[in-house]
């Protein structure tokens, strides 16, 4: 077992469930609820119930399109129906959508009940499950409504990854690559050539979480350094939101991979990233995330989405860009022309 300890909670990375057992036996909650979607209800819930016994289930529909206030209302209604009090525990069993929304709903219900994360996707295990960011999408803006609140614990078991299709596994690698690109050149060199399917995934998850922990602890509320974690996300989130609106099939990690290539291009222009490093980044990312045809995407709509991004300062677009592989800077100003040029660069690859 490996542990990553924050000031107010611990992340347990293990092959068994000994830490979950210890946590449950030391707690005195009046009721335990597990938040699931149709996928984790089928594939993951039986594993958890085998470990901790039968629990009350709250089920929502999977996917980013359901990460909204209506789903939160369903969660709150279920808690009220079951007469959940303030000494209730909510276990968020699923990927980033479940963790973000479940934690948000728990933090608001009766001014806050305890929650823990059990992330079941690689994307959630390496990124979304730690850092205390919670929220939902609103008016076509990603994570516009939310807050910072820590779980009581996070339990990561890589056995859940065996339930994922290959595309979902690749989806998580986008954030692993991002963590290395912004803060650890040596890790980038270790992981960039793959093959990803034979990687020592537990060690890589631990390393990625440790990198994020170091950044988050220095800047818990994202006032400065933590903003470098947004590399690839200014453009990536816009692409993800646009695809969601238009019914196109684009996962978060796939959108962020495009965003990282586009923003690495802008890093050459604005932060003097070496052109050979740009080529290296795009070669590695395109190997894992084959090029997506986004030529039909409306630049006007994409700019409108970026204009509503929570990272902006007034009417100014803000982004994190690379100075070199392994180092990033935040609060770099982007214009409409920069965004369009970067997207055209990706389209022309």
CSV table of C-alpha atoms in Angstrom, one decimal, residues 118-344:
chain,number,residue,atom,x,y,z
A,118,UNK,CA,-13.5,5.6,-4.8
A,119,UNK,CA,-12.4,6.5,-8.3
A,120,UNK,CA,-12.9,3.8,-10.9
A,121,UNK,CA,-11.4,5.3,-14.0
A,122,UNK,CA,-7.7,6.1,-14.7
A,123,UNK,CA,-8.6,9.7,-15.4
A,124,UNK,CA,-10.2,10.1,-11.9
A,125,UNK,CA,-7.5,8.1,-10.2
A,126,UNK,CA,-4.6,10.3,-11.5
A,127,UNK,CA,-6.3,13.7,-11.3
A,128,UNK,CA,-10.0,14.4,-10.4
A,129,UNK,CA,-10.1,12.5,-7.1
A,130,UNK,CA,-7.6,14.8,-5.3
A,131,UNK,CA,-7.3,18.5,-4.9
A,132,UNK,CA,-10.7,19.3,-3.5
A,133,UNK,CA,-12.3,20.8,-6.6
A,134,UNK,CA,-16.0,20.0,-6.9
A,135,UNK,CA,-18.7,21.2,-9.2
A,136,UNK,CA,-21.1,20.9,-12.0
A,137,UNK,CA,-21.5,22.3,-15.5
A,138,UNK,CA,-23.9,25.1,-16.1
A,139,UNK,CA,-25.2,27.0,-19.1
A,140,UNK,CA,-22.8,25.1,-21.4
A,141,UNK,CA,-19.8,26.1,-19.2
A,142,UNK,CA,-17.7,23.3,-17.7
A,143,UNK,CA,-17.5,23.3,-13.9
A,144,UNK,CA,-18.9,26.9,-13.6
A,145,UNK,CA,-20.8,26.1,-10.4
A,146,UNK,CA,-18.7,24.6,-7.6
A,147,UNK,CA,-16.5,24.9,-4.5
A,148,UNK,CA,-13.4,23.6,-2.8
A,149,UNK,CA,-14.0,20.9,-0.2
A,150,UNK,CA,-11.9,17.9,0.7
A,151,UNK,CA,-13.1,14.3,1.0
A,152,UNK,CA,-12.6,12.4,4.2
A,153,UNK,CA,-10.5,9.9,2.2
A,154,UNK,CA,-9.7,8.6,-1.3
A,155,UNK,CA,-9.4,4.9,-1.9
A,156,UNK,CA,-7.7,4.0,-5.2
A,157,UNK,CA,-7.6,0.4,-6.4
A,158,UNK,CA,-6.2,-0.3,-9.8
A,159,UNK,CA,-8.2,-3.5,-10.1
A,160,UNK,CA,-11.1,-1.3,-11.4
A,161,UNK,CA,-9.1,-0.4,-14.4
A,162,UNK,CA,-9.6,-4.0,-15.7
A,163,UNK,CA,-13.2,-3.1,-16.3
A,164,UNK,CA,-12.4,-0.2,-18.7
A,165,UNK,CA,-12.2,-0.4,-22.4
A,166,UNK,CA,-8.9,0.7,-24.1
A,167,UNK,CA,-10.2,4.1,-25.1
A,168,UNK,CA,-11.1,4.9,-21.5
A,169,UNK,CA,-7.7,3.9,-20.3
A,170,UNK,CA,-6.1,6.1,-22.9
A,171,UNK,CA,-8.4,8.9,-21.7
A,172,UNK,CA,-6.6,9.0,-18.4
A,173,UNK,CA,-3.1,9.2,-19.9
A,174,UNK,CA,-3.8,12.7,-21.1
A,175,UNK,CA,-3.6,14.0,-17.5
A,176,UNK,CA,-0.5,11.8,-16.8
A,177,UNK,CA,1.3,13.3,-19.7
A,178,UNK,CA,0.1,16.8,-18.6
A,179,UNK,CA,1.5,16.4,-15.1
A,180,UNK,CA,4.9,15.4,-16.5
A,181,UNK,CA,4.9,18.2,-19.1
A,182,UNK,CA,4.3,20.9,-16.5
A,183,UNK,CA,6.5,19.8,-13.7
A,184,UNK,CA,8.8,16.7,-14.3
A,185,UNK,CA,10.9,16.4,-17.4
A,186,UNK,CA,12.5,13.1,-16.2
A,187,UNK,CA,9.0,11.5,-15.8
A,188,UNK,CA,8.1,12.7,-19.3
A,189,UNK,CA,11.2,10.9,-20.6
A,190,UNK,CA,10.3,7.7,-18.8
A,191,UNK,CA,6.7,7.5,-20.0
A,192,UNK,CA,6.7,9.2,-23.4
A,193,UNK,CA,7.7,6.1,-25.4
A,194,UNK,CA,5.3,3.7,-23.8
A,195,UNK,CA,4.0,1.1,-24.5
A,196,UNK,CA,1.2,2.3,-22.3
A,197,UNK,CA,-0.6,-1.0,-21.9
A,198,UNK,CA,2.4,-2.5,-20.2
A,199,UNK,CA,3.2,0.4,-18.0
A,200,UNK,CA,3.6,0.0,-14.2
A,201,UNK,CA,0.4,1.7,-13.7
A,202,UNK,CA,0.3,1.8,-9.9
A,203,UNK,CA,3.7,3.5,-9.8
A,204,UNK,CA,2.7,6.0,-12.5
A,205,UNK,CA,-0.6,6.8,-10.7
A,206,UNK,CA,1.4,7.4,-7.4
A,207,UNK,CA,3.9,9.6,-9.2
A,208,UNK,CA,1.2,11.6,-10.9
A,209,UNK,CA,-0.7,12.2,-7.7
A,210,UNK,CA,2.4,13.2,-5.9
A,211,UNK,CA,3.2,15.8,-8.5
A,212,UNK,CA,-0.3,17.2,-8.2
A,213,UNK,CA,-0.2,17.1,-4.4
A,214,UNK,CA,3.0,19.2,-4.4
A,215,UNK,CA,1.3,21.8,-6.5
A,216,UNK,CA,-2.0,21.9,-4.8
A,217,UNK,CA,-0.5,22.2,-1.3
A,218,UNK,CA,1.4,25.3,-2.3
A,219,UNK,CA,-1.8,26.9,-3.8
A,220,UNK,CA,-5.0,25.2,-2.5
A,221,UNK,CA,-7.5,27.7,-4.0
A,222,UNK,CA,-5.8,28.2,-7.4
A,223,UNK,CA,-4.6,31.8,-6.9
A,224,UNK,CA,-1.2,31.2,-8.5
A,225,UNK,CA,0.9,28.1,-9.1
A,226,UNK,CA,-2.0,25.6,-9.2
A,227,UNK,CA,-3.1,27.3,-12.4
A,228,UNK,CA,-0.3,25.4,-14.3
A,229,UNK,CA,-2.5,22.3,-13.9
A,230,UNK,CA,-4.8,24.0,-16.5
A,231,UNK,CA,-2.3,23.4,-19.3
A,232,UNK,CA,-4.2,22.1,-22.3
A,233,UNK,CA,-7.5,22.9,-20.7
A,234,UNK,CA,-8.3,26.4,-22.0
A,235,UNK,CA,-8.7,25.0,-25.5
A,236,UNK,CA,-9.4,21.5,-24.4
A,237,UNK,CA,-12.4,22.3,-22.3
A,238,UNK,CA,-13.8,24.4,-25.1
A,239,UNK,CA,-13.5,21.5,-27.5
A,240,UNK,CA,-15.1,19.1,-25.0
A,241,UNK,CA,-18.0,21.4,-24.3
A,242,UNK,CA,-18.5,22.1,-28.1
A,243,UNK,CA,-18.5,18.4,-28.8
A,244,UNK,CA,-21.0,17.8,-26.0
A,245,UNK,CA,-23.4,20.5,-27.4
A,246,UNK,CA,-23.1,19.1,-31.0
A,247,UNK,CA,-23.4,15.5,-30.1
A,248,UNK,CA,-19.8,14.7,-31.2
A,249,UNK,CA,-17.9,11.8,-29.6
A,250,UNK,CA,-15.0,13.4,-27.7
A,251,UNK,CA,-13.7,12.4,-24.3
A,252,UNK,CA,-12.2,14.7,-21.8
A,253,UNK,CA,-8.7,13.3,-22.2
A,254,UNK,CA,-8.9,13.4,-26.0
A,255,UNK,CA,-10.0,17.1,-25.9
A,256,UNK,CA,-7.2,17.9,-23.5
A,257,UNK,CA,-4.6,16.1,-25.7
A,258,UNK,CA,-5.7,18.4,-28.6
A,259,UNK,CA,-5.6,21.3,-26.2
A,260,UNK,CA,-2.0,20.5,-25.1
A,261,UNK,CA,-0.8,20.3,-28.7
A,262,UNK,CA,-2.5,23.6,-29.5
A,263,UNK,CA,-1.2,25.3,-26.4
A,264,UNK,CA,2.3,23.9,-26.9
A,265,UNK,CA,2.2,25.6,-30.3
A,266,UNK,CA,1.3,28.9,-28.5
A,267,UNK,CA,4.1,28.2,-26.0
A,268,UNK,CA,6.6,28.4,-28.8
A,269,UNK,CA,5.1,31.8,-29.7
A,270,UNK,CA,4.7,33.2,-26.2
A,271,UNK,CA,7.0,31.4,-23.8
A,272,UNK,CA,9.9,30.4,-26.1
A,273,UNK,CA,9.3,26.7,-26.0
A,274,UNK,CA,11.8,25.1,-28.3
A,275,UNK,CA,10.3,24.1,-31.7
A,276,UNK,CA,11.9,20.6,-31.4
A,277,UNK,CA,10.1,20.1,-28.0
A,278,UNK,CA,6.8,21.1,-29.6
A,279,UNK,CA,7.4,18.4,-32.3
A,280,UNK,CA,8.2,15.9,-29.6
A,281,UNK,CA,5.1,16.7,-27.6
A,282,UNK,CA,2.8,16.4,-30.6
A,283,UNK,CA,4.4,13.2,-31.8
A,284,UNK,CA,3.9,11.5,-28.4
A,285,UNK,CA,0.3,12.8,-28.0
A,286,UNK,CA,-0.7,11.9,-31.5
A,287,UNK,CA,0.7,8.4,-30.9
A,288,UNK,CA,-1.7,7.9,-28.0
A,289,UNK,CA,-4.5,10.1,-29.2
A,290,UNK,CA,-4.9,9.8,-33.0
A,291,UNK,CA,-5.7,13.1,-34.7
A,292,UNK,CA,-9.4,14.1,-34.4
A,293,UNK,CA,-11.0,15.9,-37.3
A,294,UNK,CA,-12.2,19.2,-35.8
A,295,UNK,CA,-12.2,21.2,-39.0
A,296,UNK,CA,-16.0,21.4,-38.9
A,297,UNK,CA,-16.1,22.9,-35.4
A,298,UNK,CA,-17.3,26.5,-35.4
A,299,UNK,CA,-14.5,28.8,-34.3
A,300,UNK,CA,-17.0,31.4,-33.4
A,301,UNK,CA,-18.8,29.0,-31.0
A,302,UNK,CA,-15.5,27.8,-29.6
A,303,UNK,CA,-14.4,31.4,-28.8
A,304,UNK,CA,-17.8,32.0,-27.1
A,305,UNK,CA,-17.3,29.0,-24.9
A,306,UNK,CA,-13.7,30.1,-24.0
A,307,UNK,CA,-15.1,33.6,-23.3
A,308,UNK,CA,-17.2,32.0,-20.4
A,309,UNK,CA,-14.2,30.0,-19.0
A,310,UNK,CA,-13.8,30.4,-15.2
A,311,UNK,CA,-10.1,30.9,-15.7
A,312,UNK,CA,-10.6,34.2,-17.5
A,313,UNK,CA,-9.8,37.5,-15.9
A,314,UNK,CA,-12.6,39.8,-17.1
A,315,UNK,CA,-12.6,39.7,-20.9
A,316,UNK,CA,-9.0,38.4,-21.0
A,317,UNK,CA,-8.3,34.8,-21.8
A,318,UNK,CA,-5.8,33.2,-19.4
A,319,UNK,CA,-3.9,30.0,-20.0
A,320,UNK,CA,-0.9,28.0,-18.7
A,321,UNK,CA,1.8,27.5,-21.2
A,322,UNK,CA,5.2,25.7,-21.3
A,323,UNK,CA,8.6,27.3,-21.2
A,324,UNK,CA,10.2,23.9,-21.7
A,325,UNK,CA,9.2,20.3,-21.2
A,326,UNK,CA,8.9,20.0,-17.4
A,327,UNK,CA,8.1,23.6,-16.6
A,328,UNK,CA,5.1,25.8,-17.1
A,329,UNK,CA,4.0,29.4,-16.5
A,330,UNK,CA,0.5,30.6,-15.7
A,331,UNK,CA,-1.7,33.6,-16.4
A,332,UNK,CA,-0.4,33.9,-20.0
A,333,UNK,CA,-2.8,36.1,-22.0
A,334,UNK,CA,-4.3,34.7,-25.2
A,335,UNK,CA,-6.3,36.6,-27.9
A,336,UNK,CA,-9.0,35.4,-30.3
A,337,UNK,CA,-6.3,35.3,-33.0
A,338,UNK,CA,-4.0,33.1,-30.8
A,339,UNK,CA,-6.8,30.6,-30.2
A,340,UNK,CA,-7.7,30.5,-33.9
A,341,UNK,CA,-4.1,30.2,-35.0
A,342,UNK,CA,-3.5,27.3,-32.5
A,343,UNK,CA,-6.5,25.4,-33.7
A,344,UNK,CA,-5.6,25.9,-37.3
